[in-house]
XYZ file of C-alpha atoms in Angstrom:
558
model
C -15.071 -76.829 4.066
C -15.108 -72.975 4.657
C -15.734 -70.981 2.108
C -13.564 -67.841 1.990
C -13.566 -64.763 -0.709
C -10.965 -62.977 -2.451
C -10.836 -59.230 -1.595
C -12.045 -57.319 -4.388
C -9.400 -55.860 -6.252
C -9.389 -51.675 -5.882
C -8.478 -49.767 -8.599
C -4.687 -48.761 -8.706
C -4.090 -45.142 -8.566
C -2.195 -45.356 -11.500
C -5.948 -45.778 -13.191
C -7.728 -43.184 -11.620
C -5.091 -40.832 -12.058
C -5.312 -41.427 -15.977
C -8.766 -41.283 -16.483
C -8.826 -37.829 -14.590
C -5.773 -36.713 -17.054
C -7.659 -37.897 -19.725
C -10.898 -35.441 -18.782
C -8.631 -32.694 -18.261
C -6.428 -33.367 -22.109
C -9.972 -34.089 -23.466
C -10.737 -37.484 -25.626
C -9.684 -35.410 -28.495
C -6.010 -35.774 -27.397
C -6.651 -38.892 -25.323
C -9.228 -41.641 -24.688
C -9.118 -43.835 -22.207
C -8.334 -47.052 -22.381
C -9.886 -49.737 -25.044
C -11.520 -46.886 -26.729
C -11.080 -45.804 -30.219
C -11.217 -41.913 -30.904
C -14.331 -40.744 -32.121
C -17.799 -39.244 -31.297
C -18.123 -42.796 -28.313
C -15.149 -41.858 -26.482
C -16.665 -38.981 -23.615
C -19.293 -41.307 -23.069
C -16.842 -44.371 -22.694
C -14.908 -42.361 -20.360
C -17.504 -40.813 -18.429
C -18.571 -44.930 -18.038
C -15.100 -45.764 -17.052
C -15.598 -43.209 -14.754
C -18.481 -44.368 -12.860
C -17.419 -47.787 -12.567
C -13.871 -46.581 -11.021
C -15.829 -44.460 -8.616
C -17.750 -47.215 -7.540
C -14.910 -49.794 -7.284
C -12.908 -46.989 -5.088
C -16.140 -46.526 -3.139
C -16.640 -50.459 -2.532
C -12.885 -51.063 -1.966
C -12.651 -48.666 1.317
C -12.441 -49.907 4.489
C -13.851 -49.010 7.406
C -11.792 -46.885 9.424
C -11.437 -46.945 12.887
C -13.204 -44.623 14.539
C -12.081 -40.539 15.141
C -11.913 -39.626 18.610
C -14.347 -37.785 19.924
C -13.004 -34.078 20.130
C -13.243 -32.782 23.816
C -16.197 -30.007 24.418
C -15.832 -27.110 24.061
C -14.279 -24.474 27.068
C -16.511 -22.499 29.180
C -17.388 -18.714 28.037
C -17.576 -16.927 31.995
C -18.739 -13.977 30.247
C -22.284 -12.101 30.526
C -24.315 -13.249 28.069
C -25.523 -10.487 25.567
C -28.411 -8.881 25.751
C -31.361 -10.197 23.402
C -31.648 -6.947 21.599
C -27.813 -6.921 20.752
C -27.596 -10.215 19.593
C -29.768 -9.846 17.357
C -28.186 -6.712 16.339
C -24.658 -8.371 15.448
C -26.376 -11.059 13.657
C -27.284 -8.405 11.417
C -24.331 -6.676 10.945
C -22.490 -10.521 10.326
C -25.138 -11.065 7.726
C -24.620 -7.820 5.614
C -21.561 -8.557 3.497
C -20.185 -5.942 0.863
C -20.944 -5.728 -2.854
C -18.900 -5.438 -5.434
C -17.187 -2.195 -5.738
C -18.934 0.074 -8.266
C -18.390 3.795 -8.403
C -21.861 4.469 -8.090
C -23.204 6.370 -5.428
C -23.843 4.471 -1.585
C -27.138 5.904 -1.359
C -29.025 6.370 1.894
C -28.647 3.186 4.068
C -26.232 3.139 6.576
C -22.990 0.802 5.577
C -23.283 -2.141 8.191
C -19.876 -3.443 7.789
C -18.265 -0.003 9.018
C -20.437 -0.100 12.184
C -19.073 -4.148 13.294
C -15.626 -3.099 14.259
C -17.392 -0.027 16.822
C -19.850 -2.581 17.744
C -17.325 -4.786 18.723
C -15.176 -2.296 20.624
C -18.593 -1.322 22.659
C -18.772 -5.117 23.578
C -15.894 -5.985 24.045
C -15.392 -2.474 27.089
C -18.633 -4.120 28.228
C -17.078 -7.676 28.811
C -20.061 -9.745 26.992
C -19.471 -12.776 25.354
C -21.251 -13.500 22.010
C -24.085 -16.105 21.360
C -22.136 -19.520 19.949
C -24.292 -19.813 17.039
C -22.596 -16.326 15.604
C -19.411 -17.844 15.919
C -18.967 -19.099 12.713
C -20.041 -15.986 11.084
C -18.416 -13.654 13.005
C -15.067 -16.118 12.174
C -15.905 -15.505 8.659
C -15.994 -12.018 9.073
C -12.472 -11.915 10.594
C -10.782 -13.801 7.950
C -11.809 -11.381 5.258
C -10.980 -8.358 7.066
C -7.297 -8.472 9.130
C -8.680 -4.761 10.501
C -11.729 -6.522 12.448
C -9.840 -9.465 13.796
C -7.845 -8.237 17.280
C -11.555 -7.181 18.378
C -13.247 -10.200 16.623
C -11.017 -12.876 18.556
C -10.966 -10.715 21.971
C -14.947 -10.660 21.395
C -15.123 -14.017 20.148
C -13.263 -15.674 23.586
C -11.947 -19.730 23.917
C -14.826 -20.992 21.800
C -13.166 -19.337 18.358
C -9.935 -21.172 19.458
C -11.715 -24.748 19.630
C -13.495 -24.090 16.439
C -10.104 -22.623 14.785
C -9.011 -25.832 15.300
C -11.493 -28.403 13.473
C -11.522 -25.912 10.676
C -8.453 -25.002 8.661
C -9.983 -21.770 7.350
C -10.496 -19.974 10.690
C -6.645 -21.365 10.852
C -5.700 -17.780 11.399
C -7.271 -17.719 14.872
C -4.568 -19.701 16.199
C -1.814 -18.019 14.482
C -3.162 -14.647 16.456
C -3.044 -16.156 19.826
C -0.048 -17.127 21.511
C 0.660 -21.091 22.030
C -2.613 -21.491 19.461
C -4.622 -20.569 21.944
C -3.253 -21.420 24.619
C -3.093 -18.816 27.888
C 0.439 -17.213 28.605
C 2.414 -18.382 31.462
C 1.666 -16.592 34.799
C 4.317 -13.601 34.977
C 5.614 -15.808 37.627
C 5.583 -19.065 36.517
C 9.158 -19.426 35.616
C 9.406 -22.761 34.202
C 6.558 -22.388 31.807
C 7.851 -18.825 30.470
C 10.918 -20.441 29.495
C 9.893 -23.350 28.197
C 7.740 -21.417 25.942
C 10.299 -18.977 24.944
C 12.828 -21.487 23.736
C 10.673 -24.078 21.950
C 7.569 -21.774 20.887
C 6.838 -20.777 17.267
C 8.533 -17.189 16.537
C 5.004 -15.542 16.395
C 4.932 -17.079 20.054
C 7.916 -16.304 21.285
C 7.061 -12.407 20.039
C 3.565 -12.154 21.841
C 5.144 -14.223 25.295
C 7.667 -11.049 24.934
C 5.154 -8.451 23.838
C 2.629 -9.004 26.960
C 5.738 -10.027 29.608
C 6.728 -6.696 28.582
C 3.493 -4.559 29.535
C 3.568 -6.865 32.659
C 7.329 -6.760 33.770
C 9.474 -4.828 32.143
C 12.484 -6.026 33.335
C 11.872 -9.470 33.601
C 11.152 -9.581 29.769
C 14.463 -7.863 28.567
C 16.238 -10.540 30.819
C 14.200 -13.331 29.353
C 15.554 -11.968 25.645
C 19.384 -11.541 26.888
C 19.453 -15.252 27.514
C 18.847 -16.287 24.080
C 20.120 -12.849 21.769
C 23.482 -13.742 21.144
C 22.050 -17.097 18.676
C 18.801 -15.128 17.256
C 18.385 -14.687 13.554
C 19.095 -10.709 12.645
C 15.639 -10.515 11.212
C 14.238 -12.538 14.983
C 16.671 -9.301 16.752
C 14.975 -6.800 15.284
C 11.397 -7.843 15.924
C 12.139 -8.553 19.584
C 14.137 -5.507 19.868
C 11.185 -3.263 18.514
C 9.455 -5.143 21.377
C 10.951 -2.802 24.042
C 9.092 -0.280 23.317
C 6.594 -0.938 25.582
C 7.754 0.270 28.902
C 11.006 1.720 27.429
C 13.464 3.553 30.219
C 16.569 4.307 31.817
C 17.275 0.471 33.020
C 16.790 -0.473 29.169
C 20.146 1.455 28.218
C 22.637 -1.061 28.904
C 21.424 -3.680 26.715
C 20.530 -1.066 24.166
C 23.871 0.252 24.485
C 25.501 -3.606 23.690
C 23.182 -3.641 20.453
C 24.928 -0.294 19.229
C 27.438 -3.168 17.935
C 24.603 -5.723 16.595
C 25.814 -7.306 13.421
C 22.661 -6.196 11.605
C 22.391 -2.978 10.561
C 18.870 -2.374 11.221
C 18.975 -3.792 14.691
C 21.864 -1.003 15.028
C 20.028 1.692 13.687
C 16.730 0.400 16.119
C 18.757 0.178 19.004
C 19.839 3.594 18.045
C 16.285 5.168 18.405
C 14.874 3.582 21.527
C 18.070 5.262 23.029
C 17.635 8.389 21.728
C 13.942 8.242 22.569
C 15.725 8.240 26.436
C 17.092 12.116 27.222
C 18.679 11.167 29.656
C 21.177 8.222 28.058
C 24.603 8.246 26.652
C 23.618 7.807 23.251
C 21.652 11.096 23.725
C 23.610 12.797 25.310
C 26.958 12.184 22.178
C 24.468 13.430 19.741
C 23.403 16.541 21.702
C 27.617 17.185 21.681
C 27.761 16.726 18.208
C 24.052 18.453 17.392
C 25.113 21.935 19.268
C 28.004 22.231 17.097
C 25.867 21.942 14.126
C 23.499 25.036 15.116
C 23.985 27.906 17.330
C 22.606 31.451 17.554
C 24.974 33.569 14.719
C 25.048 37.547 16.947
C 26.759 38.935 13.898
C 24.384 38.301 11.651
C 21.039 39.089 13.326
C 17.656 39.808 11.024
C 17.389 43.644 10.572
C 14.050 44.641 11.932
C 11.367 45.472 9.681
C 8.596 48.443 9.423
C 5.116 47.650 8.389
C 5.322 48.059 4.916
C 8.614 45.277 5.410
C 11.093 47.904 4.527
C 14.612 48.645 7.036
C 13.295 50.455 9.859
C 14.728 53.428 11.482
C 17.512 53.082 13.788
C 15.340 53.435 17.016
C 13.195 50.221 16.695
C 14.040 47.488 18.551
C 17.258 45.202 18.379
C 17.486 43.170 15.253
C 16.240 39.404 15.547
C 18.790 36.791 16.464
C 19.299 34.326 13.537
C 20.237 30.346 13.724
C 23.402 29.720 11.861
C 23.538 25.911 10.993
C 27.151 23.994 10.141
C 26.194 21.016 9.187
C 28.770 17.838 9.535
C 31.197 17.735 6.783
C 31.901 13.781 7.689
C 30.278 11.053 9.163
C 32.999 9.220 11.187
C 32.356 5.591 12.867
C 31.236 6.793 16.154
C 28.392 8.501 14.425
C 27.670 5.556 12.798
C 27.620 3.297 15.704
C 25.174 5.563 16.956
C 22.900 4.948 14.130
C 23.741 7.890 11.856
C 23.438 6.365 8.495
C 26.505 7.379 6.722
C 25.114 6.861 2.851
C 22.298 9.601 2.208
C 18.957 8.480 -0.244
C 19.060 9.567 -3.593
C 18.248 13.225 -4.427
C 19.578 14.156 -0.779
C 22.764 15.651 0.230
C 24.856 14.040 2.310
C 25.427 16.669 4.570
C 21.640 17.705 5.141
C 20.916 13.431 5.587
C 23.479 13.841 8.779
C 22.480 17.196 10.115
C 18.537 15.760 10.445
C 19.813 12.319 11.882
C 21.895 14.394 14.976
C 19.305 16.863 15.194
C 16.401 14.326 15.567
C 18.780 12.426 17.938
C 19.381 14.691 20.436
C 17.128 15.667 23.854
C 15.065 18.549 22.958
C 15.864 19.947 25.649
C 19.379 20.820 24.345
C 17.867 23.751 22.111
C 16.713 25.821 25.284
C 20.405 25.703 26.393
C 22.117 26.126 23.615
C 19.892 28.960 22.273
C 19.723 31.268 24.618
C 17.561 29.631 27.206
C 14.560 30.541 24.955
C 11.515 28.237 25.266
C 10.465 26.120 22.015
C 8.042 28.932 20.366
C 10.740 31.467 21.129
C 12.937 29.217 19.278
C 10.611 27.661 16.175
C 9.880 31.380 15.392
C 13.849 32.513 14.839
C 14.775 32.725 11.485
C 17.183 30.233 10.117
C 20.108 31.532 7.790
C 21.110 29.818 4.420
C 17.899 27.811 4.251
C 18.582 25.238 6.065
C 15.443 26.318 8.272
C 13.103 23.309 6.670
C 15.775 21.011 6.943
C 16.271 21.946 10.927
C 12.260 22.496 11.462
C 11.702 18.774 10.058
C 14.372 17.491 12.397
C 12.720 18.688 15.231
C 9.486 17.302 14.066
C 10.494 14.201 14.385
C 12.833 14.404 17.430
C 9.149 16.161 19.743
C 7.300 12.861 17.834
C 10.137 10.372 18.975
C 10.081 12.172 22.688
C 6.586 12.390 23.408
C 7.460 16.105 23.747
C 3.861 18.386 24.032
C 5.936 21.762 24.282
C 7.571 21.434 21.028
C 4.785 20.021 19.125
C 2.531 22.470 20.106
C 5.634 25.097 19.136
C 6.093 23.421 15.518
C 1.958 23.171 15.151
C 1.920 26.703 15.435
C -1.537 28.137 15.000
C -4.316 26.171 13.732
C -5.498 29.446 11.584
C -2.194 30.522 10.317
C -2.233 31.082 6.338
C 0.351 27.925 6.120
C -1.673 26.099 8.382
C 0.627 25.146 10.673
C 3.911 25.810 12.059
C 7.121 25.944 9.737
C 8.339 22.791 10.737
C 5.219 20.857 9.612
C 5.532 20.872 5.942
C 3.424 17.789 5.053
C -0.231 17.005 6.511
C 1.278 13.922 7.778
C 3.869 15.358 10.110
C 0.767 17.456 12.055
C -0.977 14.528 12.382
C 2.095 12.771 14.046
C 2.447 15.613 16.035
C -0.871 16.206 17.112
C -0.802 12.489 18.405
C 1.759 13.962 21.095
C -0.889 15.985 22.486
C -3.684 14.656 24.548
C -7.201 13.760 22.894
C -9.080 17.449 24.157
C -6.301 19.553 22.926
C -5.906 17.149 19.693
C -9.352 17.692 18.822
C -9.570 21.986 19.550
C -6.387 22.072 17.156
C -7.505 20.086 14.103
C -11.201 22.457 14.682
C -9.493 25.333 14.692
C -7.819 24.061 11.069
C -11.225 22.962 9.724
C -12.954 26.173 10.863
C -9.783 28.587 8.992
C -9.066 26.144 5.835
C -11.969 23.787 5.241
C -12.401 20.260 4.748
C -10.005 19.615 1.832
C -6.719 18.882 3.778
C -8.153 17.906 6.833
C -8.686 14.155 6.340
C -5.081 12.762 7.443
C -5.617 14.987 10.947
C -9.126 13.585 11.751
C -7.975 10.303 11.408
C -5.788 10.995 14.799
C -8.437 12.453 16.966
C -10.321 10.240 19.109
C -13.391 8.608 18.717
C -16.415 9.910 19.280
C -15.041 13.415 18.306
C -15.695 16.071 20.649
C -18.359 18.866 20.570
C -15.690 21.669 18.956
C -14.731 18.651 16.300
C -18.146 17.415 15.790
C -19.363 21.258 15.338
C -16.809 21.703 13.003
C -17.079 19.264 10.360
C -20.665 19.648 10.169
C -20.260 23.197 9.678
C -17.561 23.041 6.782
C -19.924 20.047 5.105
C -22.791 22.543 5.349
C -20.844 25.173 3.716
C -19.368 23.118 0.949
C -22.730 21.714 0.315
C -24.249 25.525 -0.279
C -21.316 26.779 -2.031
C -22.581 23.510 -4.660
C -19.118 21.879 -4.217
C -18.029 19.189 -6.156
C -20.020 16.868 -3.689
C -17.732 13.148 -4.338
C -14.783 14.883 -3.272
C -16.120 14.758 0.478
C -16.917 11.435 0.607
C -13.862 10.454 2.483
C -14.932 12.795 5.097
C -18.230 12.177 5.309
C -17.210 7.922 5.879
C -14.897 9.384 8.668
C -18.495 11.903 9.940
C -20.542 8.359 10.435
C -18.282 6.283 12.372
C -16.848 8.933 14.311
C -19.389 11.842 14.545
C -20.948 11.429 18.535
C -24.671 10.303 17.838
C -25.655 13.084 19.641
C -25.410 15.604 16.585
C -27.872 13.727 15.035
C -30.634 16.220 15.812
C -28.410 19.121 14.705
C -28.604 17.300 11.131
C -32.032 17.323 10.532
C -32.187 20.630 8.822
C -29.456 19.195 6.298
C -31.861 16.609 4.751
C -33.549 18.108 2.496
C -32.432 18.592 -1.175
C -30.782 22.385 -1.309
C -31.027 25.127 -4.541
C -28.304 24.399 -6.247
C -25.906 27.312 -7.229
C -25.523 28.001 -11.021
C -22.181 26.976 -10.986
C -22.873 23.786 -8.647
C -21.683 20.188 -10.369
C -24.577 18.936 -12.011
C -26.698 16.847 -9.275
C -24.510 17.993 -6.187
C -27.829 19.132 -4.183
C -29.434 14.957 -4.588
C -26.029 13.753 -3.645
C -25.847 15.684 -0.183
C -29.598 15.148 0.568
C -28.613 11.658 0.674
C -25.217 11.400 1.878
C -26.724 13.751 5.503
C -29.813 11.264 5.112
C -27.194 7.944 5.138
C -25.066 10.392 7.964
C -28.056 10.920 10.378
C -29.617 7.327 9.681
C -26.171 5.980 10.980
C -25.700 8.284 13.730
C -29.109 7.253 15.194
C -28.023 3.314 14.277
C -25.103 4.079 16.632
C -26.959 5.604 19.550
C -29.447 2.207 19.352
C -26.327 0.321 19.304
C -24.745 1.419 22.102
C -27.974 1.610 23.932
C -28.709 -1.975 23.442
C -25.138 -2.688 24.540
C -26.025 -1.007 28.334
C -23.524 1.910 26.551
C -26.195 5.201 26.335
């Protein structure tokens, strides 16, 4: 006779689930059950507890066994040198503390040097030591800044891990197909396959890097599938045609002039007026020149030096820009983008007159004025103030167009008492001008501002100049920091700056530094501890600037 046993019994869920409502109500408001209330009853349930856990333990089965996951790929890379590695180990292990306002005090701030050491290794084409991985994951998921270089840096080995952890999830979201390498620009079949049954953030980066590769062969790819996109899926591929944007774009642009969605409209709308030479351009340059022309009857009188009339032998009077602006906004102008209804606080008439004006080829204004070049223009006066309304326009139309001419025109000079041309009214239109220029120019311009105004307003413009900053730049901002530190300045109100001094200073100024270290005589009307606080911000500045020069020199980057 064979003897056989009775599975033991698990505990139902039902039970388990009680007793865990139970600790959460507390035995005051329910004890489990068989148990009276009273002083017995967390001990009773803490019991029936135990002997549930135990049961659930004892009741499992075994499981069949998880397949074994497949190694990891191959990292062709250069290995990195010993000294760096141990170098970003210590950056990966230095993790921020709580915000305080107090001060930073002297050390350097490790976290702000990772994303430079990063870009330095990443130009250098190393790949990182595996046993960082997990750390310099870590790193990426707190900080959505570090993680295009982290993941670049980080190679196919970040993409295996991504996936056995569901917190470096965000890996795979990054890279298109989770990982998984594009299609060859001419492997047909696996281009489309990908853009009609990838993931949306797929189908975007497939478009994104077809587009820096083929141009053409990635606006075709999106005609075959626009007509049944989602307005919101339009727009996002649509802003994806910026990369590589010209003349053979203007057709399809054209066609989304009648999108359904506003916003793909108005888009479509300002890729083609980023093209001189297209239709669209070309109807808003009609409709722009008979909003502004040069007004002969009404010229600016000349003036003497002390800015009375002068005599009738000076020179002619100065020409003056008469602007008309549209009393309407008809439906071509809105098919072109023009967006009839104006924000609040703005006048309807002004909203349309910036929209043509920043709409049309730049190269209109030297025609229709007179064939005066951009600074000949910028400087003519502008009747019936419209002239900020008209300057602003054609900030943003030299931004849109890449156009170096007029920004410089509109800049004006970096020591003028405005500090900048008359079309720049706001700190953040010179720095979006200034990014037309190229990085030498860039960085002689916002000098020039530092060396006639100061540090105060010059925050927004260094953050466009490139990194390291030039000699003129560098010289600069150690200069005005030198001179707000003797003047006893309010020394917290340059902290922004002097962040901005230690990532992007060149390591080389270092040694100019040195004389700044020690604590200076304060002035009698200096802010009470000003002279410690700059001893030990130029003492952090120059301790990071040397921390930088080790960097890159462990990197094979002197």
């Amino acid at each position: 006779m064979t003897r056989t046993s009775a599975p033991v019994d698990a505990p139902g869920a039902d039970a388990w689930e009680g007793l865990v409502t139970t600790a959460l109500l507390g035995t005051d408001r329910r004890t489990p059950p068989g148990t009276a209330p009273g002083p017995d009853a967390p001990l009773a349930l803490l019991d029936a507890a135990a002997v549930a856990t135990v049961r659930r333990r004892a009741g499992l089965r075994p499981a069949r066994a998880a397949e074994r996951p497949q190694a990891a790929p191959k990292d062709a890379r250069p290995a990195l040198p010993p000294a760096a590695a141990r170098r970003l180990a210590m950056l990966l292990a230095d993790r921020p503390g709580p915000s305080g306002g107090g001060r930073r005090g002297a050390a350097p701030d490790l976290t702000e040097l990772l994303p430079q050491w990063l870009a330095v290794a990443n130009a250098r084409g190393f790949a990182p030591p595996p046993q960082v991985l997990p750390a310099l994951l870590d790193a990426a998921r707190g900080r959505t800044d570090l993680r295009p270089a982290a993941l670049e840096f980080a190679g196919p080995r970040a993409l295996w891990l991504a996936r056995l952890n569901p917190d470096w999830r965000f890996a795979l979201r990054a890279a298109p197909g989770g990982g998984a390498a594009l299609p060859h620009v001419q492997d047909d079949d696996g281009i489309r396959q990908l853009w009609q049954e990838g993931l949306f953030a797929e189908r975007v980066a497939l478009l994104s890097a077809l587009r820096s590769r083929d141009p053409a062969a990635a606006r075709d790819l999106l005609v075959t599938t626009w007509a049944t996109e989602r307005a919101e899926d339009r727009l996002m591929f649509l802003d994806s045609l910026r990369e590589g944007l010209g003349p053979d774009d203007e057709p399809f642009l054209e066609q989304a002039l009648a999108d359904r969605s506003r916003n793909v409209r108005a888009t479509a709308a300002e890729l083609l007026s980023a093209l001189p030479g297209s239709a669209l351009a070309a109807r808003m340059a009609v409709r722009a020149e008979a909003c502004v022309a040069i007004d002969h009857m009404r010229s600016a009188p000349p003036r003497g030096a002390d800015g009375t009339e002068g005599p009738a032998e000076t020179p002619p009077a100065t020409p003056v820009i008469a602007v008309e602006a549209p009393h309407e906004c008809d439906p071509g102008m809105e098919r072109d983008g023009v967006v009839a209804k104006a924000p609040a606080g703005r006048g309807e008439r002004s909203w349309w007159l910036g929209q043509l004006v920043e709409a049309a080829p730049l190269g209109t204004w030297s025609r229709r004025l007179g064939g005066r070049t951009p600074r000949e223009i910028v400087a003519l006066p502008v009747a019936d103030g419209w002239q900020g309304e008209l300057h602003a326009a054609w900030c943003r139309a030299a931004v849109r167009q890449r156009d170096a001419a007029w920004s410089r025109a509109l800049l004006g000079d970096p020591s003028a008492p405005e500090a900048g041309g008359p079309g720049a009214v706001s700190l953040a239109e010179r720095a979006k001008l200034l990014g037309t220029l190229g990085a030498a120019e860039r960085a002689e311009w916002v000098a020039g501002f530092i060396a006639a105004h100061g540090l105060s307003e010059a925050f927004q413009l260094l953050g466009v100049c490139a990194v390291p900053w030039a000699a003129p730049l560098g010289r600069a901002v150690v200069d005005a920091l030198n001179i707000a530190r003797d003047a006893g300045s309010y020394p917290w109100s340059f902290s922004g700056v002097m962040g901005l001094a230690e990532r992007c200073l060149d390591p080389s100024e270092a040694s100019r530094l040195d004389a700044l270290l020690a604590v200076p005589d304060e002035p009698e009307n200096a802010s009470p501890g000003a002279g410690g606080y700059w001893a030990e911000a130029f003492q952090r500045l120059v301790t990071t600037l040397r921390l930088r020069a080790a960097m890159a020199e462990e990197l094979g980057a002197a």
